[in-house]
Tab-separated table of C-alpha atoms in Angstrom:
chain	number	residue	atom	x	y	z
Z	109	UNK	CA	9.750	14.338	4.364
Z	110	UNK	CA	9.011	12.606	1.249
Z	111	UNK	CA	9.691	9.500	-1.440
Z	112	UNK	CA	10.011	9.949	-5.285
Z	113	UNK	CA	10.343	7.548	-7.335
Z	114	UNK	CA	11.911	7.732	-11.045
Z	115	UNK	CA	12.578	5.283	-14.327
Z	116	UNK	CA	9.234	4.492	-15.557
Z	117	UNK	CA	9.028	4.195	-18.922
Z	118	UNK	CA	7.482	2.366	-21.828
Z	119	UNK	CA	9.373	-1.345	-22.432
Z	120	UNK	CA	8.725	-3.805	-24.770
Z	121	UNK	CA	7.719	-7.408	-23.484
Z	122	UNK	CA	11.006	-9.389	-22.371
Z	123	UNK	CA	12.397	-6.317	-21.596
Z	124	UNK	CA	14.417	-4.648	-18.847
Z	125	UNK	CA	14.212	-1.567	-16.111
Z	126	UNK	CA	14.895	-0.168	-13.024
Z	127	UNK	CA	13.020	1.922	-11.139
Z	128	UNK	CA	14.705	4.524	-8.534
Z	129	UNK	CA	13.094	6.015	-5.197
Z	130	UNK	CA	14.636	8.662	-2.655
Z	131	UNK	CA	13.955	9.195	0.228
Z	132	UNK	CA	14.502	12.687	2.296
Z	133	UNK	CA	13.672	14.375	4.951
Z	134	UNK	CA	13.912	10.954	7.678
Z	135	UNK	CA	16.493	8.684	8.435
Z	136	UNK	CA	16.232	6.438	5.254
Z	137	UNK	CA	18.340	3.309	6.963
Z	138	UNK	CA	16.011	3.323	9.933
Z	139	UNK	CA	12.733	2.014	7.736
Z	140	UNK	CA	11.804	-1.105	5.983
Z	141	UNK	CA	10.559	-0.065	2.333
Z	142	UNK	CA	8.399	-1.541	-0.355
Z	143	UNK	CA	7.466	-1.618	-4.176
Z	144	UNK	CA	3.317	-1.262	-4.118
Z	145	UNK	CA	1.920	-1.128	-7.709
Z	146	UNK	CA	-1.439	-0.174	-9.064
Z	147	UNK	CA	-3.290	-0.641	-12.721
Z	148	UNK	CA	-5.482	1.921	-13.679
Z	149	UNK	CA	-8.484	1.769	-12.049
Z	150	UNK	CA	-7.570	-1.296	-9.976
Z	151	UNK	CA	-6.400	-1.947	-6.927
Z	152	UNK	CA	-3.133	-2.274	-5.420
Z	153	UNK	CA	-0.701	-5.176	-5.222
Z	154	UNK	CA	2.665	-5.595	-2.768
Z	155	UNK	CA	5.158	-6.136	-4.852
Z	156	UNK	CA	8.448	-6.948	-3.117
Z	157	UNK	CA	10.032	-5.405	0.058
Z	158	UNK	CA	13.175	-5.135	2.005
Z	159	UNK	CA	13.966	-4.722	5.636
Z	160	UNK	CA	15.856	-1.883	6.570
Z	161	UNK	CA	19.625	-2.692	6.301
Z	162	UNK	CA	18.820	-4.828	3.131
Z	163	UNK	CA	19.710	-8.158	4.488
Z	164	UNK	CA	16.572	-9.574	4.036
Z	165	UNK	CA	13.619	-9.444	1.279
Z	166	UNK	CA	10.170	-10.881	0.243
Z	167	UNK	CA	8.768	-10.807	-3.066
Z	168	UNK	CA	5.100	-11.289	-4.089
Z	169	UNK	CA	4.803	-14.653	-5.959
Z	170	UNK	CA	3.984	-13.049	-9.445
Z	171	UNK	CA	7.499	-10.854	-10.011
Z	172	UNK	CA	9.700	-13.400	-8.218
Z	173	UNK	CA	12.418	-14.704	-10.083
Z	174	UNK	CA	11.824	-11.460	-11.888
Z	175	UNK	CA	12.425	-8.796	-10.230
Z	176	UNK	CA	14.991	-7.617	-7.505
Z	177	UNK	CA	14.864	-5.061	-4.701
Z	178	UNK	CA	17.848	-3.560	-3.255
Z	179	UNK	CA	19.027	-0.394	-1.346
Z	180	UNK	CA	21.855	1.934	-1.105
Z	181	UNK	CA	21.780	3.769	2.237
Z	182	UNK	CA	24.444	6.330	2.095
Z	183	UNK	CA	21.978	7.493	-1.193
Z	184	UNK	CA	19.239	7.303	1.061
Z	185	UNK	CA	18.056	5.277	-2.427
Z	186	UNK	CA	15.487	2.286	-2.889
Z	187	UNK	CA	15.579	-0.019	-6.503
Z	188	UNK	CA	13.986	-2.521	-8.442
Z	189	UNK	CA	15.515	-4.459	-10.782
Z	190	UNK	CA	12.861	-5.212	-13.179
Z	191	UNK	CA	13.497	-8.126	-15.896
Z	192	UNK	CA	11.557	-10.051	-18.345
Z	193	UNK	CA	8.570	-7.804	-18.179
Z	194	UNK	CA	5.106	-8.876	-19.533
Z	195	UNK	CA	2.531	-6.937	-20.213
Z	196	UNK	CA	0.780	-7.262	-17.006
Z	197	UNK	CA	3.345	-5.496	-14.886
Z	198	UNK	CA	2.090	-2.537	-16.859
Z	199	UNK	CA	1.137	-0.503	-14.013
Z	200	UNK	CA	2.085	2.899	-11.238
Z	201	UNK	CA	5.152	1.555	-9.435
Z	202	UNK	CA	5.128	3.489	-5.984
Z	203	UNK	CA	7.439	3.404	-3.483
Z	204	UNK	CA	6.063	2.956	0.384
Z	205	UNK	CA	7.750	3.418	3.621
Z	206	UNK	CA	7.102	0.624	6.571
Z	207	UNK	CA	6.241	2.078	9.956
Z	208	UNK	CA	9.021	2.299	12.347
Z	209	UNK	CA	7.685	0.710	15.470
Z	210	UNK	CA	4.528	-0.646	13.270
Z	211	UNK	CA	3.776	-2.566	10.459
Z	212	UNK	CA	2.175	-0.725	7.978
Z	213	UNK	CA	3.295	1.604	5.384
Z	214	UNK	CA	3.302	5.198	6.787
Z	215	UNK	CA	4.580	7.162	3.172
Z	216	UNK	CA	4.149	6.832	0.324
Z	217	UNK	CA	5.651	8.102	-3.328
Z	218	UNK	CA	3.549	9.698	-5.686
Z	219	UNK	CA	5.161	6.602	-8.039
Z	220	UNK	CA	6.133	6.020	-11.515
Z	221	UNK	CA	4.435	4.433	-14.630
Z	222	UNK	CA	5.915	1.484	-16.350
Z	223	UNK	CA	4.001	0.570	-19.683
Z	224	UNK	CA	4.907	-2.716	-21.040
Z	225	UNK	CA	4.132	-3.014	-24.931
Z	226	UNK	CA	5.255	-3.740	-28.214
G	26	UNK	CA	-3.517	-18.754	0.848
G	27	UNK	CA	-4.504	-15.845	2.933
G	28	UNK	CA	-7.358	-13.987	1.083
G	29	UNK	CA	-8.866	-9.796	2.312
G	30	UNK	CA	-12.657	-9.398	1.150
G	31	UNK	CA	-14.086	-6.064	1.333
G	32	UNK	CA	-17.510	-4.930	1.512
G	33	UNK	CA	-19.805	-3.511	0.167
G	34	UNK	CA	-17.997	-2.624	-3.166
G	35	UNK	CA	-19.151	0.513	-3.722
G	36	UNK	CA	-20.919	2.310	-0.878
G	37	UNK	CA	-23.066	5.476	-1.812
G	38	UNK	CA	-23.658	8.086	1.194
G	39	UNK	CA	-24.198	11.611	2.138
G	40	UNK	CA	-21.761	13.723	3.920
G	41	UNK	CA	-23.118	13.764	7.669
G	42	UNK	CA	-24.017	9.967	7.272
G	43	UNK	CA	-21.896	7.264	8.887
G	44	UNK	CA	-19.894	4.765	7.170
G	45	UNK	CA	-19.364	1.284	7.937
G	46	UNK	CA	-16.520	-0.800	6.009
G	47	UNK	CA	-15.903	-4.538	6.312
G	48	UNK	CA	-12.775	-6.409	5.543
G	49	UNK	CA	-13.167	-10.468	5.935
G	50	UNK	CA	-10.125	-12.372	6.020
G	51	UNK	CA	-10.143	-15.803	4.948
G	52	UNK	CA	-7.798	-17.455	8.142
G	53	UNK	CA	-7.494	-15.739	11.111
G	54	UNK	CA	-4.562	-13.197	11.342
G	55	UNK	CA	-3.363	-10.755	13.786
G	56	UNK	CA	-4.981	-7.545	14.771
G	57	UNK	CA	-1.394	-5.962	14.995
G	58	UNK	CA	-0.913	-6.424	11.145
G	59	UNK	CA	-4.265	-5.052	10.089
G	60	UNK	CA	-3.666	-1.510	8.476
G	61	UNK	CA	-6.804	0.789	6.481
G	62	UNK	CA	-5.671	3.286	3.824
G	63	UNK	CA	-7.398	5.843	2.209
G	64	UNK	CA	-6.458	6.616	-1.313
G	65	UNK	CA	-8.242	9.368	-3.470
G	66	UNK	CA	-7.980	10.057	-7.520
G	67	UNK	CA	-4.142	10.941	-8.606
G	68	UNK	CA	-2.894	10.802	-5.147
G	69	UNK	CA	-0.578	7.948	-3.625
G	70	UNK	CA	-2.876	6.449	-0.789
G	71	UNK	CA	-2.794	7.522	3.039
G	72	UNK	CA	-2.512	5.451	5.706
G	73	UNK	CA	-5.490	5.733	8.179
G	74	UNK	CA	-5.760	2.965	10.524
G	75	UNK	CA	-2.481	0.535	11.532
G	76	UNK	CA	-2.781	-2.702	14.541
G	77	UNK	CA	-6.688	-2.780	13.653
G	78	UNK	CA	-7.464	0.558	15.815
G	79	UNK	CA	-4.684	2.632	15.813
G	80	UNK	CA	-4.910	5.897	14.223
G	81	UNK	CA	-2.071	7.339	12.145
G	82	UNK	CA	-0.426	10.575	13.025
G	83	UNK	CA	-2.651	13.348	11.969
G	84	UNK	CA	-6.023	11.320	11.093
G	85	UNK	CA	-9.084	12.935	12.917
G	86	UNK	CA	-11.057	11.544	15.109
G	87	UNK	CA	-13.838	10.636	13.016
G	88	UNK	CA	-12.155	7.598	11.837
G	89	UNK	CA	-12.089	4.515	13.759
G	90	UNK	CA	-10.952	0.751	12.797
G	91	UNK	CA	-12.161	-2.256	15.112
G	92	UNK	CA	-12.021	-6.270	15.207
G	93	UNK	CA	-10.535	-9.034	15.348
G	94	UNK	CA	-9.932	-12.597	13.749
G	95	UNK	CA	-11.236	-12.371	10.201
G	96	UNK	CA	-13.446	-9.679	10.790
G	97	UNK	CA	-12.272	-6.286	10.932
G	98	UNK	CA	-14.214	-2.577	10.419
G	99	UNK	CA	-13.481	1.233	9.407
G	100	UNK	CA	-15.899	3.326	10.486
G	101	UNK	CA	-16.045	7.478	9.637
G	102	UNK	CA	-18.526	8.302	12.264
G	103	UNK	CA	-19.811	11.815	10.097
G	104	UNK	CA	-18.598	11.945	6.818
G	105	UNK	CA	-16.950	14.895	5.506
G	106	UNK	CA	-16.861	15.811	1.847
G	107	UNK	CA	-12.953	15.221	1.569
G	108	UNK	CA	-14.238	11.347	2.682
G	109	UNK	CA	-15.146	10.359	-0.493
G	110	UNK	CA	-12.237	8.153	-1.970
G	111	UNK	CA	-11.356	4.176	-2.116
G	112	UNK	CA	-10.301	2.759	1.020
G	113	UNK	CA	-8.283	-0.428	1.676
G	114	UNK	CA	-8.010	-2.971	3.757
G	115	UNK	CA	-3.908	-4.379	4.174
G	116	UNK	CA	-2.309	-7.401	6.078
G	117	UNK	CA	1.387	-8.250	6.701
G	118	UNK	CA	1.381	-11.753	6.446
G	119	UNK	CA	4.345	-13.846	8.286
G	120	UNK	CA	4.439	-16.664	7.129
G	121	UNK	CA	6.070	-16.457	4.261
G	122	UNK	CA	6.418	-12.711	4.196
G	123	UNK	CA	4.597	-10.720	2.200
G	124	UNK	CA	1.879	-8.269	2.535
G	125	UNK	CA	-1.677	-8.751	0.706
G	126	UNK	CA	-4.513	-5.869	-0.080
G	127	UNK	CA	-8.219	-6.097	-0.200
G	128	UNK	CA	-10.095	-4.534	-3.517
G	129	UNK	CA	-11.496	-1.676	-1.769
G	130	UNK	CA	-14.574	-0.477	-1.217
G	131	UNK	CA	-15.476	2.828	-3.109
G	132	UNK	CA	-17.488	5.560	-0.413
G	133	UNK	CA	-18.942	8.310	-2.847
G	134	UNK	CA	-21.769	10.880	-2.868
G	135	UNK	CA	-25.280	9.439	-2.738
């Protein structure tokens, strides 16, 4: 039972990505999923998240506009679109599971780093 | 704009001590969205603590989350040496969706 996440990289500013996370070992369409990100040595910020058949999403003030969630189901697959990316979205991208019956988010990826610089 | 505080920043104990961790909120929200995680260097964090009190599957006994309101606690009754790590305070927010973090509070060796 587990989430990994791939497609961090290093971008220049303005740039483009998209970050990838699986999920195995649970019935992926079942869950409502999120992007959580962290800077070194900081804390950790909610970045966007989708309910579990993708028909509905949120997105934390500072990426919106920006950025764009989606999921595949029959890939058992969670994205983000990531577009015109400043330097302050440098940071661990980790996928996170929402709680079934509960929210709260009950897995977590070990996540991805995205560097933005020039 | 709904705001988590934790406190104390940093607090510095020895294993066998108890542990007492605030989280303020600045409206009142729901107990059932209050969650605790623990998160230690290089690993993705764990939740502890989900609808204020609930513990997650496998989280021992030692670990207990109260309140209500604004004000909500994690407690770790004895600590353990594997206890020392970040922990964080997390609210699902409704209205309009989105979920907001507290900064942590840091629990390491005295």
């Amino acid at each position: 039972v587990q989430l990994e996440e791939s497609g961090g990289s290093v971008v220049r500013p303005g740039g483009s990505l998209r970050l990838s996370c699986v999920g195995s070992g649970f019935t992926f369409h079942n869950y409502g999923m999120s992007w959580v990100r962290q800077t070194p040595g900081k804390g950790l910020e909610w970045v966007c998240g989708i309910n579990s058949n993708g028909g509905d999403s949120a997105y934390a003030a500072s990426v919106k506009g920006r950025f764009t969630i989606s999921r595949d189901n029959a890939k058992n697959s969670l994205y983000l679109q990531m577009s015109s990316l400043r330097a302050d979205d440098t940071a661990f991208y980790h996928c996170a599971r929402e709680g079934e019956l509960f929210p709260a988010f009950d897995m977590w990826g070990q996540g991805t780093t995205v560097t933005v610089s020039s | 704009e709904l705001v988590l505080t934790q406190s104390p920043g940093t607090l510095s104990l020895s294993p066998g001590e108890r542990a007492t961790l605030s989280c303020r909120a600045s409206q009142s929200v729901s107990s059932n969205y209050l969650a605790w995680y623990q998160q230690k260097p290089g690993q993705a964090p764990r939740l502890l603590i989900y609808g204020a009190s609930s513990r997650a599957t496998g989280i021992p006994d030692r670990f207990s989350g109260s309140g209500s309101g604004t004000d909500f606690t994690l407690t770790i009754s004895k600590l353990e040496p594997e206890d020392f790590a970040v922990y964080y305070c997390q609210q699902f927010h409704n209205s309009p969706p989105k979920v907001i973090f507290g900064p942590g509070t840091r629990v390491d060796v005295k």
